[in-house]
Short mmCIF file of N, CA, C and O in Angstrom, two decimals:
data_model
loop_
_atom_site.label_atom_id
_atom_site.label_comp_id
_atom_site.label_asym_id
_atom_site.label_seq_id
_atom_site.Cartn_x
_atom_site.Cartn_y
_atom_site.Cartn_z
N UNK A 1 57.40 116.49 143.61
CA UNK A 1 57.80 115.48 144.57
C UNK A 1 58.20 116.17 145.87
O UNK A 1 58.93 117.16 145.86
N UNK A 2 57.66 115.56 147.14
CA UNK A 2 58.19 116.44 148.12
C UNK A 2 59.41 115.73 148.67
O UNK A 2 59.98 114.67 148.41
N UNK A 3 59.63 116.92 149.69
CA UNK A 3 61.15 116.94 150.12
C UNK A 3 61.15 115.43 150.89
O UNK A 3 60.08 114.85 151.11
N UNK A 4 62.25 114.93 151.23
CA UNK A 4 62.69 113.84 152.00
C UNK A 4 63.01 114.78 153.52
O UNK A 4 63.28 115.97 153.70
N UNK A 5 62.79 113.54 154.52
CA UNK A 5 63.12 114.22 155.81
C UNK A 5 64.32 114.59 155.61
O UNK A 5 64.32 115.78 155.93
N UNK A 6 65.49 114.26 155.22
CA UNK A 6 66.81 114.46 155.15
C UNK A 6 67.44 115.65 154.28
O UNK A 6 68.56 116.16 154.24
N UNK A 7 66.07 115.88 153.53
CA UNK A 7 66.36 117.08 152.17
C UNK A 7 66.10 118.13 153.41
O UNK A 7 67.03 118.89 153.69
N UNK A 8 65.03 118.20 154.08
CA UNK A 8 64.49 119.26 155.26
C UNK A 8 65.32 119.71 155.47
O UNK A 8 65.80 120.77 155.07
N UNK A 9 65.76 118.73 156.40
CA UNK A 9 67.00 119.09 157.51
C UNK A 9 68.29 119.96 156.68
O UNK A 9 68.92 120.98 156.95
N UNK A 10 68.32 119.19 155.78
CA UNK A 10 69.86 119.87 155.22
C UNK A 10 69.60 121.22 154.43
O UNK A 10 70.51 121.94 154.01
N UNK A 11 68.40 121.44 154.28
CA UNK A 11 67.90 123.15 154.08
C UNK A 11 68.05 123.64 154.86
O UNK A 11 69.05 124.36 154.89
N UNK A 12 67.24 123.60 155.93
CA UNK A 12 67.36 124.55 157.32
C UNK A 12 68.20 124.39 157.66
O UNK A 12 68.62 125.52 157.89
N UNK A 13 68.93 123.73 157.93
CA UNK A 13 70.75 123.78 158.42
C UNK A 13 71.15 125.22 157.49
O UNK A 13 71.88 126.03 158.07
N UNK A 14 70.68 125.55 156.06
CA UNK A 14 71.64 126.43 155.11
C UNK A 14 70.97 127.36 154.49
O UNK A 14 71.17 127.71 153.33
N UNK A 15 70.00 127.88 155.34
CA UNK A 15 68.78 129.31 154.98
C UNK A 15 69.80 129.94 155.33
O UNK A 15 70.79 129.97 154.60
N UNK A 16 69.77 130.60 156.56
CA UNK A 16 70.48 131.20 156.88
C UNK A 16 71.91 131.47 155.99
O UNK A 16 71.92 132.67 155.73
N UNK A 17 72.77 130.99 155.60
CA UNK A 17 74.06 130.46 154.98
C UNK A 17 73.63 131.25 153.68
O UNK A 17 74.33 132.18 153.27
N UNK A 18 72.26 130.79 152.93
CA UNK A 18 71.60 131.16 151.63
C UNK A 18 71.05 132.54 151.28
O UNK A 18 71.10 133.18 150.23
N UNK A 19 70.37 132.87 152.73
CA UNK A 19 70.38 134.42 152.83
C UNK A 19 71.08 135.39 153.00
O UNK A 19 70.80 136.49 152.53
N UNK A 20 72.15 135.13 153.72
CA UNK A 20 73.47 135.92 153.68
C UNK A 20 73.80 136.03 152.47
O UNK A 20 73.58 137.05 151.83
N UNK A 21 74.34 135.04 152.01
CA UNK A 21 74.61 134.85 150.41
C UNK A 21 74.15 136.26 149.30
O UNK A 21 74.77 137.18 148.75
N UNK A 22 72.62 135.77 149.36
CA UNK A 22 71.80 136.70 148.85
C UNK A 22 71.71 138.27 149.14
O UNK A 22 71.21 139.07 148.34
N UNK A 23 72.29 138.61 150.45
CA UNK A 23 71.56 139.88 150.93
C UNK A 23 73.47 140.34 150.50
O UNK A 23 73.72 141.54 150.34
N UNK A 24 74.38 139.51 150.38
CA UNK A 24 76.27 139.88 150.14
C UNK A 24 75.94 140.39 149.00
O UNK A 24 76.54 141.46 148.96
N UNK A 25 75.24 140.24 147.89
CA UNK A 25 75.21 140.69 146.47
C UNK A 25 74.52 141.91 146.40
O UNK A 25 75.04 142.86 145.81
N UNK A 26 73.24 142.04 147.02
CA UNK A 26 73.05 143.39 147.14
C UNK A 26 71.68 143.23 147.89
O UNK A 26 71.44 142.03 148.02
N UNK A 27 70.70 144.01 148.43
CA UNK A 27 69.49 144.29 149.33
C UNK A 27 68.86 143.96 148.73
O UNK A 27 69.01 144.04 147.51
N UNK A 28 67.48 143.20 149.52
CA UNK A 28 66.18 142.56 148.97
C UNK A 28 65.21 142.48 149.96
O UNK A 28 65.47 142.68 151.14
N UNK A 29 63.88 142.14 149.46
CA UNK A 29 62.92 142.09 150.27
C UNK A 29 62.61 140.45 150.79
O UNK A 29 63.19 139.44 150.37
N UNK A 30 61.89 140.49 151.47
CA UNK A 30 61.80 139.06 152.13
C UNK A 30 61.23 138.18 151.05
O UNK A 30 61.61 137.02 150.88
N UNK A 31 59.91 138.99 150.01
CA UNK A 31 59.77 138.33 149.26
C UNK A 31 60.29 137.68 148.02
O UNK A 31 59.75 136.70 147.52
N UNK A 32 61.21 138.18 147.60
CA UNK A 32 62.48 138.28 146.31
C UNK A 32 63.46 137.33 147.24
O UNK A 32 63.64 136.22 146.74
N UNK A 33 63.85 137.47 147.98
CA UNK A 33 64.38 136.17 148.79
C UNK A 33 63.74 134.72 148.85
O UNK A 33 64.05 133.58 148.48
N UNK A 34 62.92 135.20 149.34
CA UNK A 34 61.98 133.77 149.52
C UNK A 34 61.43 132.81 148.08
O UNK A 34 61.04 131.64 148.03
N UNK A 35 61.63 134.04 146.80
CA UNK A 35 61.36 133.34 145.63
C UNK A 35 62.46 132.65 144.97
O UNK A 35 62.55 131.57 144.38
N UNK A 36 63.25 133.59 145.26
CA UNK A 36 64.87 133.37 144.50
C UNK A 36 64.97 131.79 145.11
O UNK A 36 64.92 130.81 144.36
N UNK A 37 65.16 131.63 146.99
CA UNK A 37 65.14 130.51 147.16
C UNK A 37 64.44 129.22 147.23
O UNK A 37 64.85 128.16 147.71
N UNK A 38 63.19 129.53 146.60
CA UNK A 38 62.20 128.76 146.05
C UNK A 38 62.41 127.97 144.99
O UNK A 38 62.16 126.77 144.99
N UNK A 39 62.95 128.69 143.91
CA UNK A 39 63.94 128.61 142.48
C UNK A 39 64.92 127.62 142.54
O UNK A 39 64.97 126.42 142.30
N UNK A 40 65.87 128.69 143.03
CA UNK A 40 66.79 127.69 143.55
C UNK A 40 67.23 126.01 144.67
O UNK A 40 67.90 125.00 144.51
N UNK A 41 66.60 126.44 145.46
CA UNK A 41 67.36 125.14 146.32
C UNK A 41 65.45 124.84 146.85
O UNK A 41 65.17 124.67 148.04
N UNK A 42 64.56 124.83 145.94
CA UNK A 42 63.21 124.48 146.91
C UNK A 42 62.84 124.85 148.09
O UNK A 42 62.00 124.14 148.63
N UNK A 43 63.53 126.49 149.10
CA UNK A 43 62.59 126.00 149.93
C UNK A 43 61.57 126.72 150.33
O UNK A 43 61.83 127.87 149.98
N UNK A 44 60.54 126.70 150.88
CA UNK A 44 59.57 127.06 151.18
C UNK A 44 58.95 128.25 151.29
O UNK A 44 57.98 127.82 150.68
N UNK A 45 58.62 129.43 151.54
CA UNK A 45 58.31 131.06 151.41
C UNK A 45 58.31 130.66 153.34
O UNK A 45 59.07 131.14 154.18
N UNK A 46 57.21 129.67 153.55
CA UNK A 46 57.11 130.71 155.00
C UNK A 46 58.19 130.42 156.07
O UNK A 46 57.99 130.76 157.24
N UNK A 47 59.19 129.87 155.74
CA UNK A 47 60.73 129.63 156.48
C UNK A 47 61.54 130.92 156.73
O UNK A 47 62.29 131.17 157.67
N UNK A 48 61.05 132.07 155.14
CA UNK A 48 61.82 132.83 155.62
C UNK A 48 61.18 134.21 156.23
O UNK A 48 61.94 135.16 156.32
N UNK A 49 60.23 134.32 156.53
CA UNK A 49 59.85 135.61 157.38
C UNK A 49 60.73 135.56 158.85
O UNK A 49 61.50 136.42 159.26
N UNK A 50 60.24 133.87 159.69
CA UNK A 50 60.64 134.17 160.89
C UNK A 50 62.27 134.30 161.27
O UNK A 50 62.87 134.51 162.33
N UNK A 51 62.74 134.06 159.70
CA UNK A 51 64.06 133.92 159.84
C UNK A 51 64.91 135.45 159.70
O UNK A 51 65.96 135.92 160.13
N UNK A 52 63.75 135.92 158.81
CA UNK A 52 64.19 137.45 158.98
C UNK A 52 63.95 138.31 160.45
O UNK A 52 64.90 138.71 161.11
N UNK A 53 63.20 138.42 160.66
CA UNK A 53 62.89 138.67 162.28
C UNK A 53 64.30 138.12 163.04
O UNK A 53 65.18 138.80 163.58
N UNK A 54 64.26 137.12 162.95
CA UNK A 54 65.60 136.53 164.07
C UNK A 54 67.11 137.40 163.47
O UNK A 54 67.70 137.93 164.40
N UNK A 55 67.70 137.58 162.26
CA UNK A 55 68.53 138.18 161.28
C UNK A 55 68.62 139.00 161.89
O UNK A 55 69.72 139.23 162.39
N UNK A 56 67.14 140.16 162.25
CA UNK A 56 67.23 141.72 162.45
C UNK A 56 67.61 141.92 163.82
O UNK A 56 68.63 142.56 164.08
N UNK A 57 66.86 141.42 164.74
CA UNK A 57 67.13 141.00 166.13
C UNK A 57 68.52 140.18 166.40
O UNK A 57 68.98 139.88 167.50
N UNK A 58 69.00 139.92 165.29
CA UNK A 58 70.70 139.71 166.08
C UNK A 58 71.19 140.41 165.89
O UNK A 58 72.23 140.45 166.54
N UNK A 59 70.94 141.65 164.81
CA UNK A 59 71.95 142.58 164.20
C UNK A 59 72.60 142.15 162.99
O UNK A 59 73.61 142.78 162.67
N UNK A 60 72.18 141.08 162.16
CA UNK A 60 72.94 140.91 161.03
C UNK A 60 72.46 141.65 160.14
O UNK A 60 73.39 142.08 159.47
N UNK A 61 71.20 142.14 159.66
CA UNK A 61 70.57 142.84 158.45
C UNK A 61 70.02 144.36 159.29
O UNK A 61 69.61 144.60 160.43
N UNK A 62 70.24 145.11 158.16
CA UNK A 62 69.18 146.14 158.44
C UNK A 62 68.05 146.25 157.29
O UNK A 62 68.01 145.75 156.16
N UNK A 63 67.10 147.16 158.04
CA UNK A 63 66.00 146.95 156.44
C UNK A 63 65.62 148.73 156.45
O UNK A 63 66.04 149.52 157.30
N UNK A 64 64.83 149.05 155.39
CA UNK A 64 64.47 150.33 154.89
C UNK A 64 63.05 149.94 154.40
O UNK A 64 62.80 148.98 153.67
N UNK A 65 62.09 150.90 154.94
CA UNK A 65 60.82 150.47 153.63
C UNK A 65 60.84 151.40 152.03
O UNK A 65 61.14 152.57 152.27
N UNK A 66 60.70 151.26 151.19
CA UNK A 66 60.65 151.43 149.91
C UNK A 66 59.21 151.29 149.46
O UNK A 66 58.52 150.32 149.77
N UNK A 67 58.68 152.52 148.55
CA UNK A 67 57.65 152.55 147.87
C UNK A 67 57.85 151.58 146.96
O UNK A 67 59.02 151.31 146.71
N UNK A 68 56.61 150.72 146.13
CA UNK A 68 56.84 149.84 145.66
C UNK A 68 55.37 150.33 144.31
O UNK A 68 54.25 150.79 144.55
N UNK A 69 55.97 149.99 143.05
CA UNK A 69 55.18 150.52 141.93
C UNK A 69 54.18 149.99 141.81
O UNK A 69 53.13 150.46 141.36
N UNK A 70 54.48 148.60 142.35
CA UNK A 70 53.43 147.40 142.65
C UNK A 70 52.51 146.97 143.51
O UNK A 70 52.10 145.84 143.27
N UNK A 71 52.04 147.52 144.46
CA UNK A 71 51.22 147.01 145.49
C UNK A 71 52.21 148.14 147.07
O UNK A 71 52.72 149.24 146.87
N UNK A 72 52.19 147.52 148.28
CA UNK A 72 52.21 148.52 149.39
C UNK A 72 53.73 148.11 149.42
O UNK A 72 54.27 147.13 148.90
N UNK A 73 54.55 149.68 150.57
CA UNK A 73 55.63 149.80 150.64
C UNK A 73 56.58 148.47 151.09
O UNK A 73 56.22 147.88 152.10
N UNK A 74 57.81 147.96 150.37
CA UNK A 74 58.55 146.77 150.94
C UNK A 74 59.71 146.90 151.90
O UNK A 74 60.54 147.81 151.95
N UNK A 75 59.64 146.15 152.42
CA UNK A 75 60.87 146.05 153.50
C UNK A 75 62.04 145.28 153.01
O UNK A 75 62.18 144.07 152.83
N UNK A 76 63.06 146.55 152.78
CA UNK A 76 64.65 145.46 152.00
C UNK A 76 65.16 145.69 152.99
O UNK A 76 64.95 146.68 153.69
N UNK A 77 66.24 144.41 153.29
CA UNK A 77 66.61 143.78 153.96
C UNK A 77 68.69 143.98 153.54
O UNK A 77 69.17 143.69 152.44
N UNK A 78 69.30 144.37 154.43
CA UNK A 78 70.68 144.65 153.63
C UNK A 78 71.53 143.99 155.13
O UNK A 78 71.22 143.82 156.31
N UNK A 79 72.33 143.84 154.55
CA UNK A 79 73.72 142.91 155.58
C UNK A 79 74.28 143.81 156.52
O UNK A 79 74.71 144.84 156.02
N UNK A 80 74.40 143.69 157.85
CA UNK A 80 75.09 145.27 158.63
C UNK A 80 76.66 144.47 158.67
O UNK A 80 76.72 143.31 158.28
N UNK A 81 77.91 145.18 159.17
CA UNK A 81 78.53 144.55 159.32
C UNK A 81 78.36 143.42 159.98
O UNK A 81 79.31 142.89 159.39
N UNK A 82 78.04 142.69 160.58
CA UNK A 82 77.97 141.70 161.63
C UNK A 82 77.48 140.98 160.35
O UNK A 82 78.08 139.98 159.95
N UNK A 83 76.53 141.41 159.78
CA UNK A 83 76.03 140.13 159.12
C UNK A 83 77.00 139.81 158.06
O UNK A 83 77.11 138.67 157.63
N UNK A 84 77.79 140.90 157.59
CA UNK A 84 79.34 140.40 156.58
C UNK A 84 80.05 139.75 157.33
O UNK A 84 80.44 138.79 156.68
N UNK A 85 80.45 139.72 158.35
CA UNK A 85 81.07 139.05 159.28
C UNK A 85 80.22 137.58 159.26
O UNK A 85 80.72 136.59 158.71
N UNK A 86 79.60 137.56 159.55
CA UNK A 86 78.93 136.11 159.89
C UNK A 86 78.61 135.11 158.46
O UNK A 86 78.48 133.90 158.28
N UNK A 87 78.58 136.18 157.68
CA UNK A 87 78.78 135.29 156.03
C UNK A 87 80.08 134.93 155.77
O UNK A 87 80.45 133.89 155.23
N UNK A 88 80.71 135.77 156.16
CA UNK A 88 82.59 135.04 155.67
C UNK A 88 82.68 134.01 156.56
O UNK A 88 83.23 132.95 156.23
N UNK A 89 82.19 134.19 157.71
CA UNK A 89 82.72 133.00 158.63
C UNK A 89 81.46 131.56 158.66
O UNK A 89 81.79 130.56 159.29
N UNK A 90 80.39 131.58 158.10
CA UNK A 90 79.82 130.65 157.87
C UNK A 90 79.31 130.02 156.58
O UNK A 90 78.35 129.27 156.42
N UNK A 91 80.48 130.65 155.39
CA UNK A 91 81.18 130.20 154.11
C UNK A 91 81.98 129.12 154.03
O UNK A 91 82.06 128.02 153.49
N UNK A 92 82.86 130.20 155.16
CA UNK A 92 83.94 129.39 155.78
C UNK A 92 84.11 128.02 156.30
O UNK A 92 85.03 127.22 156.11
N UNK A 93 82.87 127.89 157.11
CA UNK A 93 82.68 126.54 157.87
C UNK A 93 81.75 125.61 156.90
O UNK A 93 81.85 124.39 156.76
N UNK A 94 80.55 126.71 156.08
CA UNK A 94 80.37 125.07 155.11
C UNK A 94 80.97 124.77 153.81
O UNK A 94 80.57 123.89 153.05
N UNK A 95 81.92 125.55 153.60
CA UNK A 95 83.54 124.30 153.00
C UNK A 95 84.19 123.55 153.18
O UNK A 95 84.77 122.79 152.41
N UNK A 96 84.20 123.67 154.52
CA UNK A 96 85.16 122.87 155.50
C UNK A 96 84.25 122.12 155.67
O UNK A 96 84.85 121.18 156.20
N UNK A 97 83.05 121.77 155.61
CA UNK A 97 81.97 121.01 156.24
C UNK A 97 81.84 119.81 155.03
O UNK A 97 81.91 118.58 155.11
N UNK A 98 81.65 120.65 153.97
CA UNK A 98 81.41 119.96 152.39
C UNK A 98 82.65 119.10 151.94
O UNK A 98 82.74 118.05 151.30
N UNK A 99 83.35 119.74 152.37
CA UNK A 99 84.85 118.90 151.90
C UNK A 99 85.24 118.07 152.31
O UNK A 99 85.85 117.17 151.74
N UNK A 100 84.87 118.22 153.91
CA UNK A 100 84.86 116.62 154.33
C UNK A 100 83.87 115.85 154.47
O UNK A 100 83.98 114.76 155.03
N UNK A 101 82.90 116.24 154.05
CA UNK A 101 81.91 115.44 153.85
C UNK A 101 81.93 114.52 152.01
O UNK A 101 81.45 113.46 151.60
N UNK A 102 82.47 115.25 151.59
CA UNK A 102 83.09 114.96 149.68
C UNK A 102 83.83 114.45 149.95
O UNK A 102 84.16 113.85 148.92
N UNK A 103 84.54 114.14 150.81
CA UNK A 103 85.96 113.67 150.99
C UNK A 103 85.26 111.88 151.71
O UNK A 103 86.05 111.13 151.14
N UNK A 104 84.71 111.34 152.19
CA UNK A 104 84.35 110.73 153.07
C UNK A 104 83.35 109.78 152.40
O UNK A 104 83.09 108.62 152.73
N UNK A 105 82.77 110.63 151.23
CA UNK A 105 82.11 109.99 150.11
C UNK A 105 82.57 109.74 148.87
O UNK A 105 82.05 109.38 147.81
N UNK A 106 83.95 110.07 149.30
CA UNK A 106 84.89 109.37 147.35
C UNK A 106 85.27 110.64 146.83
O UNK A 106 86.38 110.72 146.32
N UNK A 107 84.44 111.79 146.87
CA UNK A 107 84.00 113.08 145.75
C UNK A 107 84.82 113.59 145.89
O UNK A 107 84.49 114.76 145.67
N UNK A 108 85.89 113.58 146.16
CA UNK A 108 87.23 114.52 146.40
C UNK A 108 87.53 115.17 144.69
O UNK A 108 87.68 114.47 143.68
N UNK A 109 87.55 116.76 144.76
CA UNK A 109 88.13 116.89 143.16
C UNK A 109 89.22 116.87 143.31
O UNK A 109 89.98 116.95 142.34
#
């Protein structure tokens, strides 16, 4: 079943949010990202290349290429400070975001 316009939106609002996430636990490649969040929250593979590009170019990730047993060398992708910084603080804001949004819809625990 595909996504609703409203499912869209509220993904791309939280790639970013989802990749941090991912890259806080430990380094990955764009593709192991892009599957994990495939898995998980549905979304799409080609959302996250250009999103990595934008990541590297702000300074939140750095990457390394790595021989790969499997096919040609990969590019992992790891959090620089800035990008730990920008995960605590945009954790931060979608709790505060969720809670009142749970809050507003009854869901208060």
């Amino acid at each position: 079943m595909a996504d609703s316009p409203n499912q869209i939106q509220l993904k791309k609002g939280a790639l970013e949010l989802c990749v941090l996430a991912l890259l806080a636990r430990r380094e990955s490649y764009a593709y192991e990202i892009a599957s994990t969040l495939a898995a998980s929250v549905g979304m799409g593979e080609g959302t996250i290349y250009p999103l990595m590009r934008r990541m590297q170019d702000d300074g939140l990730v750095d990457t390394r290429l790595a021989e790969s047993s499997s096919g040609p060398p990969r590019k992992y992708y790891r959090l620089t400070p800035a990008g730990r910084a920008a995960f605590t603080t945009q954790k931060r804001e979608w709790r505060a975001f969720a809670d009142a949004v749970n809050e507003l819809l009854g869901d208060t625990r």
